[in-house]
Coordinates of C-alpha atoms in Angstrom, one line a residue:
Chain A
X1 CA 94.6 97.4 112.7
X2 CA 96.4 96.1 109.5
X3 CA 97.9 99.5 108.4
X4 CA 99.1 99.3 104.8
X5 CA 98.7 95.9 103.1
X6 CA 100.3 95.1 99.7
X7 CA 99.1 92.2 97.6
X8 CA 100.9 90.1 96.3
X9 CA 104.1 89.9 98.3
X10 CA 106.0 88.1 95.5
X11 CA 105.4 87.7 91.8
X12 CA 107.3 86.5 88.7
X13 CA 106.1 87.7 85.3
X14 CA 107.1 87.0 81.8
X15 CA 108.0 89.9 79.6
X16 CA 104.9 91.4 78.1
X17 CA 102.5 90.1 80.7
X18 CA 100.3 92.5 82.7
X19 CA 99.5 92.6 86.3
X20 CA 98.0 94.8 89.0
X21 CA 99.5 95.4 92.5
X22 CA 97.0 96.3 95.2
X23 CA 97.6 98.6 98.1
X24 CA 95.0 98.7 100.8
X25 CA 95.0 101.0 103.9
X26 CA 92.6 101.0 106.8
X27 CA 93.6 104.4 108.3
X28 CA 91.2 106.6 106.3
X29 CA 94.2 108.4 104.7
X30 CA 93.7 110.8 101.9
X31 CA 97.2 110.5 100.4
X32 CA 98.7 107.3 98.9
X33 CA 102.0 106.7 97.1
X34 CA 103.6 104.0 95.0
X35 CA 107.4 103.7 95.0
X36 CA 109.9 101.3 93.5
X37 CA 113.3 100.4 94.9
X38 CA 116.1 98.8 92.8
X39 CA 119.0 97.1 94.5
X40 CA 121.3 99.5 96.3
X41 CA 119.1 102.4 95.6
X42 CA 116.7 104.7 97.4
X43 CA 113.0 104.6 96.8
X44 CA 111.7 106.4 93.7
X45 CA 108.2 107.8 93.5
X46 CA 106.1 106.3 90.6
X47 CA 102.6 107.8 91.1
X48 CA 100.7 109.3 94.0
X49 CA 97.1 110.3 94.9
X50 CA 95.9 113.1 97.1
X51 CA 92.3 111.7 97.3
X52 CA 89.8 109.3 95.9
X53 CA 89.5 109.7 92.2
X54 CA 92.8 111.6 91.8
X55 CA 96.2 110.5 90.6
X56 CA 99.5 112.3 89.7
X57 CA 102.8 111.4 88.3
X58 CA 105.9 111.0 90.4
X59 CA 109.6 110.7 89.4
X60 CA 109.4 107.5 87.3
X61 CA 105.8 107.1 86.0
X62 CA 106.6 105.6 82.5
X63 CA 105.3 102.1 82.0
X64 CA 102.9 102.2 85.0
X65 CA 99.2 103.2 85.4
X66 CA 97.3 103.8 88.7
X67 CA 93.8 104.1 89.9
X68 CA 92.2 105.3 93.1
X69 CA 88.5 104.3 92.7
X70 CA 88.1 103.8 96.5
X71 CA 89.7 105.9 99.2
X72 CA 91.2 102.8 100.9
X73 CA 92.8 101.2 97.7
X74 CA 95.5 102.4 95.4
X75 CA 96.2 100.1 92.4
X76 CA 99.4 100.0 90.4
X77 CA 99.2 98.4 86.9
X78 CA 101.9 97.2 84.6
X79 CA 100.3 96.8 81.1
X80 CA 103.3 95.1 79.4
X81 CA 106.0 94.1 81.9
X82 CA 109.6 94.6 81.0
X83 CA 112.8 93.3 82.7
X84 CA 113.6 96.8 83.7
X85 CA 110.6 96.8 85.9
X86 CA 112.1 94.1 88.1
X87 CA 112.1 95.8 91.5
X88 CA 110.6 95.9 95.0
X89 CA 107.5 98.0 95.0
X90 CA 106.4 99.9 98.1
X91 CA 103.1 101.5 98.8
X92 CA 102.6 104.2 101.5
X93 CA 99.6 106.2 102.9
X94 CA 99.3 109.2 105.1
X95 CA 97.5 112.4 105.9
X96 CA 100.0 114.5 103.9
X97 CA 101.3 116.4 106.9
X98 CA 102.2 113.7 109.4
X99 CA 104.2 110.5 108.9
X100 CA 103.4 108.2 106.0
X101 CA 103.1 104.5 106.7
X102 CA 104.7 102.0 104.3
X103 CA 103.7 98.5 103.4
X104 CA 106.1 95.6 103.5
X105 CA 106.7 95.6 99.7
X106 CA 106.0 93.5 96.7
X107 CA 109.0 91.8 95.1
X108 CA 108.5 91.6 91.3
X109 CA 110.7 89.8 88.9
X110 CA 110.2 90.1 85.2
X111 CA 111.9 87.4 83.1
Chain B
X1 CA 111.7 119.2 95.0
X2 CA 114.3 120.1 97.6
X3 CA 117.2 117.6 97.5
X4 CA 119.2 116.3 100.4
X5 CA 122.8 115.2 100.7
X6 CA 123.9 112.5 103.1
X7 CA 127.2 110.6 103.6
X8 CA 126.8 107.1 102.1
X9 CA 127.9 105.2 105.2
X10 CA 128.8 105.6 108.8
X11 CA 129.9 103.4 111.7
X12 CA 129.0 103.7 115.3
X13 CA 129.9 101.8 118.4
X14 CA 127.1 100.1 120.3
X15 CA 125.9 102.2 123.2
X16 CA 127.3 105.4 121.8
X17 CA 125.4 108.2 120.2
X18 CA 125.0 108.1 116.4
X19 CA 124.9 111.5 114.7
X20 CA 123.7 111.4 111.1
X21 CA 124.1 114.6 109.1
X22 CA 122.0 115.9 106.2
X23 CA 122.3 118.9 104.0
X24 CA 119.2 120.4 102.4
X25 CA 120.3 123.9 101.3
X26 CA 117.4 124.4 98.9
X27 CA 114.7 123.8 101.4
X28 CA 111.7 126.1 101.2
X29 CA 110.1 127.8 104.2
X30 CA 107.1 125.5 104.5
X31 CA 108.9 122.2 103.8
X32 CA 109.5 119.8 106.6
X33 CA 112.5 117.6 107.2
X34 CA 111.6 113.9 107.7
X35 CA 113.8 111.0 108.7
X36 CA 113.0 107.4 107.9
X37 CA 115.0 104.2 108.1
X38 CA 114.9 101.0 106.3
X39 CA 116.1 97.7 107.8
X40 CA 116.9 94.8 105.5
X41 CA 114.8 96.0 102.6
X42 CA 111.6 96.1 104.7
X43 CA 109.2 99.0 104.3
X44 CA 110.7 102.3 105.5
X45 CA 110.0 103.2 109.1
X46 CA 109.2 106.7 110.2
X47 CA 111.6 108.2 112.9
X48 CA 110.9 111.9 113.3
X49 CA 110.2 115.1 111.5
X50 CA 110.5 118.9 112.1
X51 CA 110.1 122.3 110.6
X52 CA 112.5 124.7 112.4
X53 CA 112.6 123.7 116.0
X54 CA 114.5 120.8 117.5
X55 CA 112.4 117.7 118.1
X56 CA 112.7 114.7 120.3
X57 CA 110.7 111.5 120.6
X58 CA 111.3 108.0 122.0
X59 CA 113.4 107.0 119.1
X60 CA 115.6 110.0 118.3
X61 CA 116.3 113.7 118.3
X62 CA 116.4 116.0 115.4
X63 CA 118.5 119.1 115.4
X64 CA 117.8 121.7 112.6
X65 CA 120.2 124.6 112.1
X66 CA 118.8 128.1 112.4
X67 CA 119.0 128.7 108.6
X68 CA 117.4 125.3 108.0
X69 CA 120.0 124.3 105.5
X70 CA 121.1 121.3 107.4
X71 CA 120.0 118.9 110.1
X72 CA 121.3 116.1 112.3
X73 CA 119.5 113.0 113.4
X74 CA 120.7 111.7 116.8
X75 CA 120.2 108.2 118.1
X76 CA 121.3 108.7 121.7
X77 CA 122.3 105.1 122.5
X78 CA 122.7 103.1 119.3
X79 CA 122.1 99.3 119.4
X80 CA 122.8 96.6 116.9
X81 CA 119.1 96.8 115.9
X82 CA 119.7 100.4 114.7
X83 CA 121.8 99.1 111.8
X84 CA 119.9 100.3 108.8
X85 CA 119.8 102.8 105.9
X86 CA 118.7 106.2 107.2
X87 CA 117.0 108.6 104.8
X88 CA 116.7 112.3 105.2
X89 CA 113.8 113.7 103.2
X90 CA 112.5 117.2 102.6
X91 CA 108.8 116.7 102.2
X92 CA 106.9 118.6 99.5
X93 CA 104.0 120.8 100.4
X94 CA 100.6 119.2 100.4
X95 CA 99.2 122.3 98.6
X96 CA 101.1 121.9 95.4
X97 CA 103.3 118.7 95.7
X98 CA 101.0 116.2 97.3
X99 CA 103.1 115.9 100.4
X100 CA 105.5 113.8 98.4
X101 CA 108.4 112.0 100.1
X102 CA 111.4 112.1 97.7
X103 CA 114.1 109.7 98.8
X104 CA 117.8 110.1 98.2
X105 CA 120.5 107.5 98.6
X106 CA 120.5 107.6 102.4
X107 CA 123.2 106.8 104.9
X108 CA 124.0 103.2 105.7
X109 CA 124.6 103.1 109.5
X110 CA 126.5 100.1 110.9
X111 CA 126.4 99.8 114.6
X112 CA 129.3 97.6 115.8
X113 CA 129.7 95.7 119.1

């Protein structure tokens, strides 16, 4: 049982490049979430999804897009990366009423 | 989204109980209190959650005041491996908030020998 798997684990991008972060869960969870964490800060919610085909904005959605085409996958896209998006990105999944499970993070650096 | 207030840091002696306070004075009646911790920038780890009654599991105990405006996480016998940032979270309703977990700054707990 893999739980929540994030791909890739590390990435360096140049300003203006695009990329997609993949979050996959094998627990049949309806709810999935994307967070970012900057140094010394708590996690901030970017976007979330309450089921396949749905997405909603969180606290800091600007500069990101998401898609939930399959229940087990939640994709986070950066269309034109900026240095301000350098961060650690965490994905989580859950039932919405019990604990959410987090992945191990993707460390993204934009130069 | 209900906000929480936690002390930024706390120390605890190894083997002693660690009591981590949290204020959540704007919590709504159907919102749960969750506690997570994060060790060395790993993914957050679930500890415990509750609505109005005190809760206990193999990791910790959660004491929620009767008015639900504050709570305390208790690690009964802290070890060095409990050194982490502890987050108290009021979880949004699944009916209109997607069950969101909104993190604050947390409390950095240092367990010392």
